[in-house]
PDB file of C-alpha atoms in Angstrom:
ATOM      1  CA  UNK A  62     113.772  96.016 106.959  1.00 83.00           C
ATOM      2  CA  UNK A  63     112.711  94.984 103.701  1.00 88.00           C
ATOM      3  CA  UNK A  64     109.597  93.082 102.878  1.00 92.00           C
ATOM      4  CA  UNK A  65     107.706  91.915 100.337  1.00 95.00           C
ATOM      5  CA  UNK A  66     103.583  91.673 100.726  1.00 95.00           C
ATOM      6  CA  UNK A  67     101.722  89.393  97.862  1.00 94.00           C
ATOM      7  CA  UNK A  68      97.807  89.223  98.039  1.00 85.00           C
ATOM      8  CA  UNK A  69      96.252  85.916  99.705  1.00 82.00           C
ATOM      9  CA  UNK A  70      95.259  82.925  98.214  1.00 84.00           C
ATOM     10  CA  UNK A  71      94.262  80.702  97.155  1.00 93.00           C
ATOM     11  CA  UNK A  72      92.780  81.968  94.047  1.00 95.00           C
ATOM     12  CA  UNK A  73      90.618  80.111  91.618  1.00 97.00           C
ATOM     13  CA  UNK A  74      90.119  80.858  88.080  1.00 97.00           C
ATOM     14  CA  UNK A  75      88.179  79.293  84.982  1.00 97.00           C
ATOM     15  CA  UNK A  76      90.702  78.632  82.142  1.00 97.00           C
ATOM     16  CA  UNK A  77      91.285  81.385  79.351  1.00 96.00           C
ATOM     17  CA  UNK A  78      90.577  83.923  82.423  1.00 97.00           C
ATOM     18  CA  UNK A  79      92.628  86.631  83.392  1.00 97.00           C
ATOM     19  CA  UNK A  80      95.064  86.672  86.393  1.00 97.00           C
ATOM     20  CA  UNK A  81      96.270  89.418  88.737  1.00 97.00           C
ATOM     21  CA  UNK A  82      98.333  88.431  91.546  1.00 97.00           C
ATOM     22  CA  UNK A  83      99.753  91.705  93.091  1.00 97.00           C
ATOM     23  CA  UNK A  84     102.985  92.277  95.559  1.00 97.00           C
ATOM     24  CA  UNK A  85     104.020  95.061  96.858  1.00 97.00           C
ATOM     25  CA  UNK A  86     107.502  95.931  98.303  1.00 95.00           C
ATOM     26  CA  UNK A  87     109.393  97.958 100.871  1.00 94.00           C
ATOM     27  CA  UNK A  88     113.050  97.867 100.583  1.00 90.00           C
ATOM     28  CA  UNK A  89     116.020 100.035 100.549  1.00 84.00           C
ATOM     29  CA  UNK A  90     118.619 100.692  97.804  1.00 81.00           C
ATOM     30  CA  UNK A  91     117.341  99.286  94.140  1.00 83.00           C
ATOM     31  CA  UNK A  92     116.597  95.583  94.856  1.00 90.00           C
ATOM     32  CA  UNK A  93     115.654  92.957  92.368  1.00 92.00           C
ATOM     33  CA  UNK A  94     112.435  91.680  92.131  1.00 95.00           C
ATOM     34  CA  UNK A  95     111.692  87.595  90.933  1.00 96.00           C
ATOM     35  CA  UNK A  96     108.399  85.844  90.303  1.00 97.00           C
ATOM     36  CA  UNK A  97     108.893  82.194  91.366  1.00 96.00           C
ATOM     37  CA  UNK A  98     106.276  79.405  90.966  1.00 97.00           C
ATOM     38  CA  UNK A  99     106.625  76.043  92.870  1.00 94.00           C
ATOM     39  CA  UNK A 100     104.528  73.414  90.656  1.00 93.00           C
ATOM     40  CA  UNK A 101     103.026  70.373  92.664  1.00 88.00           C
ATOM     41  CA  UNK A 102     105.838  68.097  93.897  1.00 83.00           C
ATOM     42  CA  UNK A 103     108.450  70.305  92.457  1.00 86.00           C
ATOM     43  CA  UNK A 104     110.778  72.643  93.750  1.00 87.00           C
ATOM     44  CA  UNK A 105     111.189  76.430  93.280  1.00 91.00           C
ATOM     45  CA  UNK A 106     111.247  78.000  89.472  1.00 93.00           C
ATOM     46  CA  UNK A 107     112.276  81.135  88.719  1.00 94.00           C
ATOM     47  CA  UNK A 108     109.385  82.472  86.349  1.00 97.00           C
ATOM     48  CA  UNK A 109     110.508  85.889  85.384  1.00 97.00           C
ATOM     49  CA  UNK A 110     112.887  88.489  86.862  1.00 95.00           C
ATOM     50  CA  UNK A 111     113.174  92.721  86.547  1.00 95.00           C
ATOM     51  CA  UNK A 112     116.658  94.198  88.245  1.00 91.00           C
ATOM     52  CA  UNK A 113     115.552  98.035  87.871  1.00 91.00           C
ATOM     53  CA  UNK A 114     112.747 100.167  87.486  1.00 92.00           C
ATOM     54  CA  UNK A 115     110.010  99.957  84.509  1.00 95.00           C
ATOM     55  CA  UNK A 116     111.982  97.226  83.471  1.00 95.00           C
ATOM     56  CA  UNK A 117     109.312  94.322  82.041  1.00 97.00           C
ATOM     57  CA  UNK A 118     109.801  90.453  82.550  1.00 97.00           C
ATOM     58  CA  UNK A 119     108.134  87.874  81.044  1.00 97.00           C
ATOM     59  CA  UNK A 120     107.693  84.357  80.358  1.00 97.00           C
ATOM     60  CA  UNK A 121     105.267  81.706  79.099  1.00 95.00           C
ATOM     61  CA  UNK A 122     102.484  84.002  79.022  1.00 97.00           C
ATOM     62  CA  UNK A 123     103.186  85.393  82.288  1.00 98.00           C
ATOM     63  CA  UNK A 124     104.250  89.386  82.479  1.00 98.00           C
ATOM     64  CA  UNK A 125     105.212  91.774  85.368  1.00 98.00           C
ATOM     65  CA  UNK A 126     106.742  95.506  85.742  1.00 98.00           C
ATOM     66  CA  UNK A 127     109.100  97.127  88.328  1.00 97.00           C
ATOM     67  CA  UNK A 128     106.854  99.942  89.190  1.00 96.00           C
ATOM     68  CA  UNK A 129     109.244 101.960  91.533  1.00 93.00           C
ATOM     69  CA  UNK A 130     106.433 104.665  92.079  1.00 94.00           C
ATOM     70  CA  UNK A 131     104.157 102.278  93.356  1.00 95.00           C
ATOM     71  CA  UNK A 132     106.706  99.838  94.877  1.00 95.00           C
ATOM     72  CA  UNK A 133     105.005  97.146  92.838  1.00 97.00           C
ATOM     73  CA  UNK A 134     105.550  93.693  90.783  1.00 98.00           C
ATOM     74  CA  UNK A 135     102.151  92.647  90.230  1.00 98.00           C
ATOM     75  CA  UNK A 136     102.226  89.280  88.023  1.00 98.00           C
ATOM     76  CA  UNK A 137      99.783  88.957  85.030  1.00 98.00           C
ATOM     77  CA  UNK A 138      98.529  86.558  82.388  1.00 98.00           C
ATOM     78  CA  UNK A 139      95.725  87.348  79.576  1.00 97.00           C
ATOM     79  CA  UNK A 140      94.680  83.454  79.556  1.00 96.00           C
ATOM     80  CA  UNK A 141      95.297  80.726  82.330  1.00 97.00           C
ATOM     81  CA  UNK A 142      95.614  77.120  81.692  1.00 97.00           C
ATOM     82  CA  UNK A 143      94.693  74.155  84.465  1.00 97.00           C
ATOM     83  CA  UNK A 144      98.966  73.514  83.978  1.00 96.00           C
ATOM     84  CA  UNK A 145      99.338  77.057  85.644  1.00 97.00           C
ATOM     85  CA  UNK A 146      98.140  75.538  88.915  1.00 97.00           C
ATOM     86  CA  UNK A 147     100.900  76.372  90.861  1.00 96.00           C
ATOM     87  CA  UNK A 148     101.973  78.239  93.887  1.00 95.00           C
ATOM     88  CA  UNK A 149     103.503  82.004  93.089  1.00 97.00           C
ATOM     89  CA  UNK A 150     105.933  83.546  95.172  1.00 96.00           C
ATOM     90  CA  UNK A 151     106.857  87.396  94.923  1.00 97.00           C
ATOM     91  CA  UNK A 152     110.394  87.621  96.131  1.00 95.00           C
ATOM     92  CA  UNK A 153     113.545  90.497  96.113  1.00 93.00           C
ATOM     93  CA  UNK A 154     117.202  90.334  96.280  1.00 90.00           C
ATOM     94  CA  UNK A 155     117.681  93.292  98.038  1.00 75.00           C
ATOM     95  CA  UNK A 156     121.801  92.782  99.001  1.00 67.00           C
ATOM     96  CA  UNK A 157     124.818  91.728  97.635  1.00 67.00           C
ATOM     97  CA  UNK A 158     124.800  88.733  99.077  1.00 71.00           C
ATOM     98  CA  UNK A 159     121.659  88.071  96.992  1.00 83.00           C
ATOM     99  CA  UNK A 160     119.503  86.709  99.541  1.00 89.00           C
ATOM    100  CA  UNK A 161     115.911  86.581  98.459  1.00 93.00           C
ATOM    101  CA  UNK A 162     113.155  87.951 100.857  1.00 93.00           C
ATOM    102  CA  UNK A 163     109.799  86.353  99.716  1.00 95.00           C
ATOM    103  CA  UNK A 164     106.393  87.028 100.084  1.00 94.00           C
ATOM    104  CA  UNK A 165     103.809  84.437 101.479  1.00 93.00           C
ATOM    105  CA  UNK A 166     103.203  82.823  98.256  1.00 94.00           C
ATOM    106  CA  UNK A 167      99.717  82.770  96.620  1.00 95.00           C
ATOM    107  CA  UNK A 168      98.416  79.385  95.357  1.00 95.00           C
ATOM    108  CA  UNK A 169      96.363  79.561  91.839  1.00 96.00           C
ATOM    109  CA  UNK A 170      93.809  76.765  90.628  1.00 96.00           C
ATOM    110  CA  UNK A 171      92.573  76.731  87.468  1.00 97.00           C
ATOM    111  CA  UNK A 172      89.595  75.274  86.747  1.00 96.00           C
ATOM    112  CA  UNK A 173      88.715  73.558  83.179  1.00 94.00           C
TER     113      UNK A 173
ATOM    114  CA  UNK B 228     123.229  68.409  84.335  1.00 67.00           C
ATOM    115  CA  UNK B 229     122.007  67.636  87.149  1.00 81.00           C
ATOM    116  CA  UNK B 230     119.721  70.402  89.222  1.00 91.00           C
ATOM    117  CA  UNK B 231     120.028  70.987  93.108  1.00 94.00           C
ATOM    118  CA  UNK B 232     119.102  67.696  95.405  1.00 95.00           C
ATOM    119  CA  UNK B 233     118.244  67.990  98.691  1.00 96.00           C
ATOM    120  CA  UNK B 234     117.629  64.422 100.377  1.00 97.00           C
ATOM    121  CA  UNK B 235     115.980  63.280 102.691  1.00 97.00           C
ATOM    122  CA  UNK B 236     112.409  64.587 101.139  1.00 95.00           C
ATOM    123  CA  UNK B 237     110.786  63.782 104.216  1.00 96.00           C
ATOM    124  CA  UNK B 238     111.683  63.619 107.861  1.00 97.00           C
ATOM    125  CA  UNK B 239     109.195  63.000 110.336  1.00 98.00           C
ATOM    126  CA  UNK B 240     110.673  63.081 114.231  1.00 97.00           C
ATOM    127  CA  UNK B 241     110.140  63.507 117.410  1.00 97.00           C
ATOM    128  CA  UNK B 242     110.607  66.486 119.593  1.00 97.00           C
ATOM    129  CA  UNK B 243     114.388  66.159 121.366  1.00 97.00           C
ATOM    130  CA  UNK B 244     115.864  64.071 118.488  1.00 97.00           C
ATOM    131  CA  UNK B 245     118.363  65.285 115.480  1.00 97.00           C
ATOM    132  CA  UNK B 246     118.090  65.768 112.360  1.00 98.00           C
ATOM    133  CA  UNK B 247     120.315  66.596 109.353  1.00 98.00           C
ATOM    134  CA  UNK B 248     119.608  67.620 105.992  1.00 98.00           C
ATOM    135  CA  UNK B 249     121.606  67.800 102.957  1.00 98.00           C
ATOM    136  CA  UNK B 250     121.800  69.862 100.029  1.00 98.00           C
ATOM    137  CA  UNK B 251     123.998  68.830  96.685  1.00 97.00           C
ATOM    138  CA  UNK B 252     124.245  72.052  94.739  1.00 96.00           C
ATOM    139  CA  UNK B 253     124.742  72.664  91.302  1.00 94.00           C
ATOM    140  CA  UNK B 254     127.988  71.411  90.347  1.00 93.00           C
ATOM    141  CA  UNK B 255     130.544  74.433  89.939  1.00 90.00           C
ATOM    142  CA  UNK B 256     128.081  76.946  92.264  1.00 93.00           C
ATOM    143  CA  UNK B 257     130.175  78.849  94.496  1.00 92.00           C
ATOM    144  CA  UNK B 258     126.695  79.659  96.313  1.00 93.00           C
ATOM    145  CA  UNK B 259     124.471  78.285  98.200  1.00 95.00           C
ATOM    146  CA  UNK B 260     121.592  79.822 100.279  1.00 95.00           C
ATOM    147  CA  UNK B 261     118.829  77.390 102.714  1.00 97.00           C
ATOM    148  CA  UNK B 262     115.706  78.734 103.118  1.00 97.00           C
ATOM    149  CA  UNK B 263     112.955  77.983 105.375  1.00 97.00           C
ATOM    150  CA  UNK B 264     108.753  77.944 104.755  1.00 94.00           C
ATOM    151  CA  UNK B 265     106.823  77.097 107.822  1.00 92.00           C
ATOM    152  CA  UNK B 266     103.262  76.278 108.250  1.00 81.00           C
ATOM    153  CA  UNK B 267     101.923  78.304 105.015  1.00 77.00           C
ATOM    154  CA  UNK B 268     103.930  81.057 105.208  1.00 85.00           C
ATOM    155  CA  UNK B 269     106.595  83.076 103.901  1.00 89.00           C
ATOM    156  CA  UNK B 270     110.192  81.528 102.709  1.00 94.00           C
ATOM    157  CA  UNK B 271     112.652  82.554 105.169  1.00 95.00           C
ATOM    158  CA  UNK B 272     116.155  82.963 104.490  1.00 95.00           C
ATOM    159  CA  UNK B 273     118.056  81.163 106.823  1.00 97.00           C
ATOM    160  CA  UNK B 274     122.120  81.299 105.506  1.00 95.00           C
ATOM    161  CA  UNK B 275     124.522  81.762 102.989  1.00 94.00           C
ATOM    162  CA  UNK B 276     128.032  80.436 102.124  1.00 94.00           C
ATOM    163  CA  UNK B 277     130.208  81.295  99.301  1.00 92.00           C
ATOM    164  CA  UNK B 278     131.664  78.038  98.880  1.00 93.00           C
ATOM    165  CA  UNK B 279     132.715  77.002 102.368  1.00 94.00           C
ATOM    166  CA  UNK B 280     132.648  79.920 104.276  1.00 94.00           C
ATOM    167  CA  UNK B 281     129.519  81.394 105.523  1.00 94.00           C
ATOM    168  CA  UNK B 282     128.690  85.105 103.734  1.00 91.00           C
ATOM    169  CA  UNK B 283     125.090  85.796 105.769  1.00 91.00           C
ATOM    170  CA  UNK B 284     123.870  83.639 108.649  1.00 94.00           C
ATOM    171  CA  UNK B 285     121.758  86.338 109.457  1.00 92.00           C
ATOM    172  CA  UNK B 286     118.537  83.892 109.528  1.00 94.00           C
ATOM    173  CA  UNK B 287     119.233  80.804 111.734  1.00 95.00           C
ATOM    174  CA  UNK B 288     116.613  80.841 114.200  1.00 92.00           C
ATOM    175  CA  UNK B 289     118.870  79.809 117.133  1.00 92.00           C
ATOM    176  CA  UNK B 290     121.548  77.846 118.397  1.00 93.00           C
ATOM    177  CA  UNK B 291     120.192  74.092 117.714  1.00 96.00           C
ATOM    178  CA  UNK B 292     120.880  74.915 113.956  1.00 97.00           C
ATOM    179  CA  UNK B 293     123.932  74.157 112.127  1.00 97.00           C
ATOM    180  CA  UNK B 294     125.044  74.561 108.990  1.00 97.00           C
ATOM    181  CA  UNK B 295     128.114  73.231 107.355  1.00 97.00           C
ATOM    182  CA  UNK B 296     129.414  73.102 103.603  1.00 96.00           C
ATOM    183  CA  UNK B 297     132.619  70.984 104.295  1.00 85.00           C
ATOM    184  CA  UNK B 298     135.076  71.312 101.325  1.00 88.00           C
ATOM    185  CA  UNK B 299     132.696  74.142  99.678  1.00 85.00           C
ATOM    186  CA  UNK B 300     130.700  70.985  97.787  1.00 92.00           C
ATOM    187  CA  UNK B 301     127.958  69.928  99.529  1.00 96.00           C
ATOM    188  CA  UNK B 302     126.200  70.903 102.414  1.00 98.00           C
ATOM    189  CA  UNK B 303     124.230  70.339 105.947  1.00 98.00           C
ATOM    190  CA  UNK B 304     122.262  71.368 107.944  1.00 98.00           C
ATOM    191  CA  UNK B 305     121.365  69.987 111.621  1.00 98.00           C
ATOM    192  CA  UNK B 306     119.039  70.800 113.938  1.00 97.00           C
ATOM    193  CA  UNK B 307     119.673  69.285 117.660  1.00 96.00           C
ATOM    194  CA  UNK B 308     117.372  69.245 119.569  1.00 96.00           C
ATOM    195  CA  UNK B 309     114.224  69.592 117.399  1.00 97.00           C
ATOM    196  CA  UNK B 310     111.758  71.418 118.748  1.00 96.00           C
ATOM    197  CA  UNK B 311     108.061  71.469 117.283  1.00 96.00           C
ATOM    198  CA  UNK B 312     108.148  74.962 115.564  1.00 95.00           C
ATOM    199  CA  UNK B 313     110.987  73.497 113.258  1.00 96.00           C
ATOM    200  CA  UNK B 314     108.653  71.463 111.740  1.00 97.00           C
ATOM    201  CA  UNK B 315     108.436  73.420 108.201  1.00 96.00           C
ATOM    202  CA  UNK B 316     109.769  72.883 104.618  1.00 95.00           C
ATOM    203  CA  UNK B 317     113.680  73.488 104.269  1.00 97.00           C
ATOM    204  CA  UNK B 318     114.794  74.394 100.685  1.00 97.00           C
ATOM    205  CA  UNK B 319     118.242  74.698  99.566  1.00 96.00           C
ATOM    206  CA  UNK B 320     119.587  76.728  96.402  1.00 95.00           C
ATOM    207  CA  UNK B 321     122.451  77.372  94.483  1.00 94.00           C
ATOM    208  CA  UNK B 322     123.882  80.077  92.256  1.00 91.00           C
ATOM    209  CA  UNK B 323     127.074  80.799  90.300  1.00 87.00           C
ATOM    210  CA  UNK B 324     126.952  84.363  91.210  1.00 78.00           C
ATOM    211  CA  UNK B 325     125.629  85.556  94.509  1.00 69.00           C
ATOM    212  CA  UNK B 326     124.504  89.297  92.912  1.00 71.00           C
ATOM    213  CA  UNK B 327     121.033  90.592  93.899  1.00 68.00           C
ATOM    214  CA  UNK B 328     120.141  89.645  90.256  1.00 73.00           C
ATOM    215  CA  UNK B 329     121.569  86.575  90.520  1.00 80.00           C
ATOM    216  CA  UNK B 330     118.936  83.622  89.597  1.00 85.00           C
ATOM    217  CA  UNK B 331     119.111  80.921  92.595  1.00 91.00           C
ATOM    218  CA  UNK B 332     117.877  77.376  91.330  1.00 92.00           C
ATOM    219  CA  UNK B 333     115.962  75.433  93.870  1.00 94.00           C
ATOM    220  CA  UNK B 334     115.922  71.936  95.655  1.00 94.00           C
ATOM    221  CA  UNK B 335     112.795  69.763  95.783  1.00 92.00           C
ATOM    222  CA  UNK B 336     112.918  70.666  99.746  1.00 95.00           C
ATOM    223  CA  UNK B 337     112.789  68.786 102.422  1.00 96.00           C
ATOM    224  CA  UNK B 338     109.558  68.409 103.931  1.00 95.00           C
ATOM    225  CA  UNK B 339     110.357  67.671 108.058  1.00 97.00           C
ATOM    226  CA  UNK B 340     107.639  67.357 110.975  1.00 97.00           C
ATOM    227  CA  UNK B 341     108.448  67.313 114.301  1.00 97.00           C
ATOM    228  CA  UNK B 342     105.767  65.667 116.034  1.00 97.00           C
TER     229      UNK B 342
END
């Protein structure tokens, strides 16, 4: 069935570094793929969003790319802030129905 | 306007007893989709309805779990009897659109233990 694998946390970064997070994807038909990011004591966010291939999504700094050739949706960011502190989840809608199938979640700290 | 609520944000219980949470979507949201994090790990989907019917109960662990969305406003979801490997994070969302673009807006979650 369809999956979706993110790399492990947690991850800890200086501010004004540079941040990978990578996931990865296995999925039939042309799913969706969504970066959400749960800040502390808040609830889900969506953070930026690509519904076909080599399309590009972005938002507040924040930039991924539907690589269908790689099955990939790694999410980058030139320079982190301490407010980026947050927990990242990869996730597709791979149906109709729109039911999301997330990764684990990777949880960033940034460190001033 | 007012985002998705879920209440209560915590529920601590003990094995054998009930539970039931509730979700208040987005006004107007025909969908609405519960989801599931336990212990760390991935959000699970667990159902959807399209306003009170359900679309995909494809991820409801077993039998103790019940969902309901009475009058396609809000809804609920029971678990009787809890066992320990409920304990976990239950978020509800809400969508206009249930499309595999389709953005879902979250809940805070409820955060239950089953001790």
């Amino acid at each position: 069935g369809d999956s979706v694998t993110q790399m492990e946390g947690p991850v800890t970064l200086s501010e004004e570094a540079f941040l990978t997070i990578n996931c990865t994807y296995t999925a039939t038909g042309y799913p969706s793929l969504f970066w959400y990011v749960q800040y502390p004591g808040e609830g889900l966010q969506l953070l930026l969003k690509a519904t076909k291939a080599d399309d590009k999504g972005s938002n507040k700094g924040f930039e991924a790319t539907y690589r269908k050739e790689t099955t990939s949706f790694h999410l980058e960011k030139g320079s982190v802030q301490v407010s980026d502190s947050a927990v990242y989840f990869c996730a597709l809608g791979s149906s109709n129905t729109g039911k999301l199938i997330f990764g684990q979640g990777t949880t960033l700290q940034v460190k001033p | 306007e007012a985002g998705v609520t879920q209440f209560p944000s915590h529920s601590v219980i003990e094995k054998g007893q009930t539970v039931t949470l509730r979700c208040d979507p987005i006004s107007g949201h025909d969908n609405l989709y519960w989801y599931r994090r336990v212990m760390g790990k991935e959000i699970k989907f667990l159902l959807h309805f399209v306003k009170e019917s359900k679309q995909d109960e494809s991820g409801m662990p077993n039998n103790r779990f019940l969902a309901e969305r009475t009058g396609g406003t809000y809804s609920t979801l029971k678990v009787q009897p809890a066992e320990l490997e409920d304990s976990g994070v239950y978020f509800c969302a809400s969508t206009p659109e249930g499309g595999r673009a389709s953005e879902q807006y979250f809940g805070p979650g409820t955060r239950l233990t089953v001790t």
